Coordinates of C-alpha atoms and ligand atoms in Angstrom, one line a residue:
M511 CA -23.1 -20.1 0.8
H512 CA -21.6 -19.0 -2.5
I513 CA -18.8 -16.5 -1.8
G514 CA -17.2 -14.4 -4.4
I515 CA -13.8 -12.7 -3.9
L516 CA -11.7 -10.2 -5.8
T517 CA -8.4 -8.3 -5.4
G518 CA -8.2 -4.7 -6.5
G519 CA -5.7 -1.8 -6.7
G520 CA -1.9 -2.2 -6.3
D521 CA -0.9 -5.7 -5.4
A522 CA 0.5 -6.4 -1.9
P523 CA 2.4 -9.3 -0.4
G524 CA -0.2 -11.3 1.6
L525 CA -3.0 -11.2 -0.9
N526 CA -2.5 -14.9 -1.7
A527 CA -2.5 -15.7 2.0
V528 CA -6.0 -14.1 2.3
I529 CA -7.2 -15.9 -0.8
R530 CA -6.0 -19.2 0.7
G531 CA -7.5 -18.3 4.1
I532 CA -10.9 -17.6 2.5
T533 CA -10.8 -20.7 0.3
V534 CA -9.7 -23.2 2.9
R535 CA -12.0 -21.8 5.6
G536 CA -14.8 -21.5 3.1
I537 CA -14.6 -25.0 1.6
R538 CA -14.1 -26.6 5.1
G539 CA -17.3 -24.7 6.1
G540 CA -19.2 -26.2 3.2
H541 CA -19.2 -23.1 1.0
E542 CA -18.5 -22.5 -2.7
I543 CA -15.8 -20.0 -3.6
T544 CA -15.5 -18.0 -6.9
G545 CA -12.6 -15.8 -7.6
F546 CA -13.3 -12.8 -9.9
L547 CA -10.3 -11.8 -12.1
R548 CA -8.6 -8.4 -12.2
G549 CA -10.5 -6.7 -9.4
W550 CA -13.8 -5.0 -10.2
K551 CA -13.1 -5.6 -13.9
G552 CA -13.9 -9.3 -13.3
A553 CA -17.1 -8.5 -11.5
L554 CA -18.1 -6.1 -14.3
E555 CA -17.3 -8.6 -17.0
N556 CA -18.4 -11.8 -15.2
D557 CA -14.9 -13.2 -15.6
W558 CA -14.1 -15.7 -12.8
I559 CA -12.5 -19.0 -11.8
K560 CA -13.7 -21.5 -9.3
L561 CA -11.3 -21.8 -6.3
D562 CA -10.6 -25.1 -4.6
L563 CA -8.1 -26.5 -2.1
D564 CA -5.7 -27.6 -4.9
K565 CA -5.6 -24.2 -6.5
V566 CA -4.6 -22.4 -3.2
R567 CA -2.1 -25.0 -1.9
D568 CA 0.9 -23.2 -0.3
I569 CA 0.1 -19.9 -2.2
H570 CA 0.4 -17.9 1.1
M571 CA 4.2 -18.1 0.5
Q572 CA 3.9 -16.3 -2.8
G573 CA 3.7 -12.5 -3.4
G574 CA 1.3 -10.9 -5.8
T575 CA -2.3 -12.2 -6.4
M576 CA -3.3 -15.3 -8.2
L577 CA -6.5 -13.5 -9.2
F578 CA -4.7 -10.6 -10.9
S579 CA -5.5 -7.0 -10.1
S580 CA -6.5 -3.7 -11.8
R581 CA -7.5 -0.2 -10.7
T582 CA -10.8 -0.5 -12.5
N583 CA -13.4 1.9 -11.0
P584 CA -17.0 0.5 -11.8
F585 CA -18.4 3.9 -11.1
R586 CA -16.4 5.3 -14.0
V587 CA -17.9 2.6 -16.3
E588 CA -21.2 3.1 -18.0
N589 CA -23.9 1.2 -16.1
G590 CA -21.1 -0.2 -13.9
M591 CA -23.4 -0.8 -10.9
E592 CA -26.0 -2.6 -13.0
K593 CA -23.3 -4.8 -14.5
I594 CA -21.9 -5.8 -11.1
R595 CA -25.4 -6.5 -9.8
A596 CA -26.1 -8.7 -12.9
T597 CA -22.9 -10.7 -12.3
Y598 CA -23.8 -11.1 -8.6
E599 CA -27.2 -12.4 -9.5
E600 CA -26.2 -14.6 -12.4
R601 CA -23.5 -16.3 -10.3
G602 CA -26.0 -16.7 -7.4
L603 CA -23.7 -15.1 -4.9
D604 CA -24.6 -14.7 -1.3
C605 CA -21.6 -12.5 -0.5
L606 CA -18.7 -10.7 -2.2
I607 CA -15.4 -10.3 -0.3
A608 CA -13.3 -7.4 -1.7
L609 CA -9.6 -7.4 -0.8
G610 CA -8.3 -3.8 -1.3
G611 CA -7.3 -0.4 -0.1
E612 CA -9.3 2.8 0.1
D613 CA -10.4 2.8 -3.5
T614 CA -11.4 -0.9 -3.8
L615 CA -13.1 -0.8 -0.4
G616 CA -14.7 2.6 -1.2
V617 CA -16.4 0.8 -4.2
A618 CA -17.4 -2.1 -1.9
E619 CA -19.0 0.3 0.6
K620 CA -21.1 2.0 -2.2
L621 CA -22.2 -1.4 -3.5
G622 CA -23.2 -2.3 0.1
A623 CA -25.3 0.8 0.2
E624 CA -26.9 -0.4 -3.0
G625 CA -28.0 -3.6 -1.2
L626 CA -25.3 -6.1 -2.1
S627 CA -23.8 -8.2 0.7
V628 CA -20.1 -7.1 0.7
I629 CA -17.2 -7.7 3.2
G630 CA -13.9 -5.9 3.0
V631 CA -10.3 -7.1 3.8
P632 CA -7.7 -4.3 4.3
K633 CA -4.8 -4.5 1.8
T634 CA -2.2 -2.0 1.0
I635 CA 1.6 -1.7 1.4
D636 CA 0.8 2.0 2.3
N637 CA -0.9 1.1 5.6
D638 CA -3.1 4.2 5.2
L639 CA -6.5 2.5 5.8
S640 CA -8.4 3.6 8.9
A641 CA -10.0 1.3 11.4
T642 CA -7.2 -1.3 11.3
D643 CA -3.9 -1.1 13.2
F644 CA -2.1 -2.5 10.2
T645 CA -2.9 -3.5 6.6
F646 CA -1.2 -6.6 5.2
G647 CA 1.7 -5.9 2.8
F648 CA 3.0 -3.1 4.8
D649 CA 5.4 -5.2 6.9
T650 CA 7.0 -6.8 3.9
A651 CA 7.4 -3.4 2.2
V652 CA 9.0 -1.9 5.3
N653 CA 11.4 -4.8 5.6
Y654 CA 12.5 -4.4 2.0
V655 CA 13.0 -0.6 2.5
M656 CA 15.0 -1.2 5.7
T657 CA 17.3 -3.6 3.8
A658 CA 17.7 -1.2 0.9
L659 CA 18.6 1.8 3.2
E660 CA 21.0 -0.4 5.2
M661 CA 22.8 -1.4 2.0
L662 CA 23.0 2.2 0.8
H663 CA 24.8 3.2 4.0
T664 CA 28.0 1.4 2.9
T665 CA 28.2 2.9 -0.6
A666 CA 27.2 6.4 0.6
R667 CA 29.8 6.3 3.3
S668 CA 32.5 5.0 0.9
H669 CA 31.9 7.9 -1.5
E670 CA 31.0 10.5 1.1
R671 CA 27.7 11.0 -0.7
V672 CA 24.2 12.0 0.1
V673 CA 21.8 9.4 -1.3
V674 CA 18.2 10.4 -1.6
V675 CA 15.9 7.4 -1.6
E676 CA 12.3 7.7 -3.0
I677 CA 9.9 5.4 -1.2
M678 CA 6.2 4.6 -2.0
G679 CA 3.5 6.5 -0.3
R680 CA 1.5 9.2 -2.1
H681 CA -0.8 10.4 0.7
A682 CA 0.7 8.8 3.8
G683 CA 4.3 8.2 4.7
W684 CA 4.1 5.0 6.8
I685 CA 6.6 3.0 4.7
A686 CA 9.1 5.9 4.6
L687 CA 8.8 6.5 8.3
Y688 CA 9.1 2.8 9.5
G689 CA 11.6 1.9 6.8
G690 CA 13.6 5.1 7.5
I691 CA 13.7 4.6 11.3
A692 CA 14.6 0.9 10.9
G693 CA 17.1 1.5 8.1
G694 CA 18.9 4.5 9.8
A695 CA 17.9 7.3 7.5
H696 CA 19.4 10.7 8.5
V697 CA 16.4 12.7 7.2
I698 CA 12.9 11.4 6.6
L699 CA 10.4 13.4 4.6
L700 CA 6.7 12.5 4.6
P701 CA 3.5 13.7 2.8
E702 CA 2.0 14.6 6.2
E703 CA 4.3 17.7 6.6
E704 CA 5.6 20.0 3.9
F705 CA 9.4 20.3 4.0
D706 CA 11.8 23.1 3.3
T707 CA 14.7 22.1 1.0
D708 CA 17.0 24.7 2.5
E709 CA 16.4 23.2 6.0
V710 CA 17.2 19.7 4.6
C711 CA 20.4 21.1 3.1
R712 CA 21.3 22.7 6.5
T713 CA 20.8 19.4 8.3
L714 CA 23.0 17.6 5.8
E715 CA 25.8 20.2 5.9
E716 CA 25.8 20.2 9.7
R717 CA 26.1 16.4 9.7
Y718 CA 29.1 16.6 7.3
A719 CA 30.6 19.4 9.5
K720 CA 30.5 17.0 12.5
G721 CA 32.6 14.5 10.5
E722 CA 29.7 12.2 9.5
R723 CA 30.5 12.6 5.8
Y724 CA 27.6 10.8 4.2
A725 CA 23.8 10.8 4.6
I726 CA 20.7 8.9 3.6
V727 CA 17.5 10.9 2.9
A728 CA 14.3 8.8 2.9
V729 CA 11.6 10.7 1.0
A730 CA 8.1 9.4 0.5
E731 CA 6.9 9.9 -3.1
G732 CA 4.1 12.3 -2.0
A733 CA 6.3 14.4 0.3
M734 CA 6.6 18.0 -0.9
D735 CA 8.4 21.3 -0.6
P736 CA 5.7 23.6 -2.1
D737 CA 8.4 25.4 -4.1
L738 CA 9.3 22.2 -5.9
K739 CA 5.8 21.0 -6.7
R740 CA 5.8 22.3 -10.3
H741 CA 8.6 19.8 -11.2
I742 CA 6.5 16.8 -10.2
M743 CA 2.9 17.6 -11.1
H744 CA 3.3 18.6 -14.7
S745 CA 4.6 15.2 -15.7
A746 CA 2.3 12.7 -13.9
E747 CA -0.9 11.0 -15.2
K748 CA -4.0 10.3 -13.2
D749 CA -5.6 6.8 -12.5
A750 CA -9.2 5.8 -12.6
F751 CA -9.7 6.9 -9.0
G752 CA -8.3 10.4 -9.8
H753 CA -4.9 9.9 -8.0
V754 CA -1.8 11.4 -9.5
M755 CA 0.3 8.4 -10.7
L756 CA 3.6 9.6 -9.3
G757 CA 5.6 6.8 -10.7
T758 CA 4.8 8.0 -14.3
G759 CA 6.7 11.2 -14.2
I760 CA 9.8 12.8 -12.6
G761 CA 9.7 12.0 -8.9
I762 CA 10.5 14.0 -5.7
G763 CA 13.6 11.8 -5.2
E764 CA 15.2 13.1 -8.4
V765 CA 14.0 16.7 -8.0
L766 CA 15.4 16.8 -4.4
K767 CA 18.7 15.3 -5.4
N768 CA 19.1 18.0 -8.0
E769 CA 18.2 20.7 -5.6
I770 CA 20.7 19.4 -2.9
A771 CA 23.4 19.2 -5.5
D772 CA 22.7 22.8 -6.6
R773 CA 22.4 24.3 -3.2
T774 CA 25.3 22.6 -1.5
D775 CA 28.8 21.2 -2.3
L776 CA 27.7 17.7 -1.4
E777 CA 27.9 14.9 -4.0
T778 CA 24.4 13.5 -4.3
R779 CA 22.7 10.6 -5.9
H780 CA 19.1 9.3 -5.9
V781 CA 17.5 5.9 -5.9
V782 CA 13.8 5.2 -6.7
L783 CA 12.9 2.0 -4.9
G784 CA 9.7 1.7 -7.0
H785 CA 7.7 -1.5 -7.5
V786 CA 10.2 -3.8 -5.9
Q787 CA 8.6 -2.5 -2.6
R788 CA 5.4 -4.4 -3.6
G789 CA 7.1 -7.5 -5.0
G790 CA 8.6 -10.7 -3.6
S791 CA 7.2 -13.1 -1.0
P792 CA 5.4 -11.9 2.1
S793 CA 7.0 -11.6 5.5
A794 CA 5.9 -14.1 8.2
F795 CA 3.8 -11.2 9.7
D796 CA 1.9 -10.6 6.5
R797 CA 1.4 -14.4 5.8
V798 CA -0.2 -14.8 9.2
L799 CA -2.2 -11.6 9.2
G800 CA -3.5 -12.4 5.7
T801 CA -4.5 -15.9 6.8
R802 CA -6.3 -14.6 9.9
L803 CA -8.1 -11.9 7.9
G804 CA -9.3 -14.4 5.3
V805 CA -10.6 -16.8 7.8
K806 CA -12.3 -14.0 9.7
A807 CA -14.0 -12.7 6.5
V808 CA -15.7 -16.1 6.0
E809 CA -16.8 -16.2 9.6
M810 CA -18.3 -12.7 9.1
A811 CA -20.1 -13.9 6.0
E812 CA -21.6 -16.8 8.0
E813 CA -22.7 -14.4 10.7
G814 CA -24.2 -12.0 8.1
L815 CA -21.9 -9.2 9.1
F816 CA -22.1 -7.4 5.7
G817 CA -21.0 -3.8 5.0
K818 CA -18.1 -4.6 7.4
M819 CA -14.3 -5.1 7.1
A820 CA -12.1 -7.6 8.9
A821 CA -9.6 -5.5 10.8
L822 CA -6.6 -5.9 13.1
R823 CA -7.1 -4.2 16.5
G824 CA -4.3 -4.9 19.0
N825 CA -3.9 -8.6 18.5
E826 CA -7.5 -9.4 17.7
V827 CA -9.1 -9.6 14.2
V828 CA -12.5 -8.0 14.5
A829 CA -15.3 -6.7 12.3
V830 CA -15.5 -3.0 11.8
D831 CA -17.8 -0.8 9.6
L832 CA -16.5 -0.4 6.0
G833 CA -17.5 3.3 6.3
E834 CA -15.1 3.7 9.2
A835 CA -12.3 2.2 7.1
V836 CA -12.7 4.4 4.0
G837 CA -14.0 7.6 5.5
T838 CA -10.6 9.2 6.1
L839 CA -7.1 8.2 5.2
K840 CA -4.9 7.0 8.2
T841 CA -1.9 9.3 8.1
V842 CA 1.2 9.2 10.3
P843 CA 0.5 11.0 13.6
G844 CA 2.7 14.0 14.7
D845 CA 4.1 12.2 17.7
L846 CA 5.6 9.4 15.5
I847 CA 7.1 12.0 13.2
D848 CA 8.6 13.8 16.3
T849 CA 10.2 10.5 17.4
A850 CA 11.8 10.0 14.0
R851 CA 13.0 13.6 14.0
L852 CA 15.0 13.0 17.2
F853 CA 17.4 10.9 15.1
F854 CA 17.8 13.3 12.1
G855 CA 21.3 14.6 11.2
Ligands
F6P1118 O1 -1.1 2.0 -3.2 C1 0.0 1.2 -3.4 C2 1.0 1.9 -4.2 O2 2.1 1.1 -4.3 C3 1.4 3.3 -3.8 O3 2.4 3.3 -2.7 C4 2.0 3.9 -5.1 O4 1.9 5.3 -5.1 C5 1.0 3.3 -6.1 O5 0.5 2.1 -5.5 C6 1.7 3.0 -7.4 O6 0.7 2.6 -8.3 P1 1.0 1.8 -9.7 O7 1.3 0.4 -9.4 O8 -0.3 1.9 -10.4 O9 2.1 2.5 -10.4

């Protein structure tokens, strides 16, 4: 078979492990592997490289993606569908494997409906894709956030300060929740539930009154007190998939820090963890998960399981419908938020 692969959307640690998994399993299975560059942009522009065992040697240890990435949306490009079909036919592909989150896989699903043989692999540090227990990249990001919060404890305690830490997650707060629990945050705020800044201030003041004279507030970038929304939305741009690019304007971390400082006597600082959460080398979990997903994607291609995504269910990697994965975003369930809340203050 001739298998094409591409990586779209924000990068995530583990992408290179999937690329290596697909290439090694593909070549050992007698297939030809072509890597399109910069996500859907490469498929639109017929921009590709041939992948072989030498090119992917040991890359599972490296973060980022050797194929580069972009947030190109072919359905926003004139004749985008026709251009991708032309590339697919000109290259003589039998299958295209897309490594991405909701947006990239949403495009893959539409292309599948148009008759192309596509397979998805679930990537995103946000862990917000349905139909898989975890996406690769999430574990690495959580470990980084945990370490950052743990480090902030000592400086916050020394200066008797509140430190508000802004964590990635526009629509789902998985990283803030897992990182916040593991790194000992005293308040965790997620996009899944609107918060009330006065209540946050009360929790912090009560903590100080008990003699615990410092605090870490973990806030997901999409978490919101509706009264503070105006500060955020006016300054942010939108990407090709219509998402507000929260990293381009003033963020909730800074706004909340200012509000806490105004409404209380507590000395407050804020930290935006930003893109370091997506950087660096993948954790062992993400290296292994990426490898397994890549191998499974080639097996699925051999079995003709198109319009499907390789997914982690329990400890098994299985094929699920792409439609199931991109239909609804997987947000943090209420019982997990309740568990986190037990440790607030
Ligand atoms: O989807 C991954 C993610 O890192 C989000 O958590 C974040 O909101 C967004 O990408 C940032 O996108 P960009 O890299 O385009 O600024």
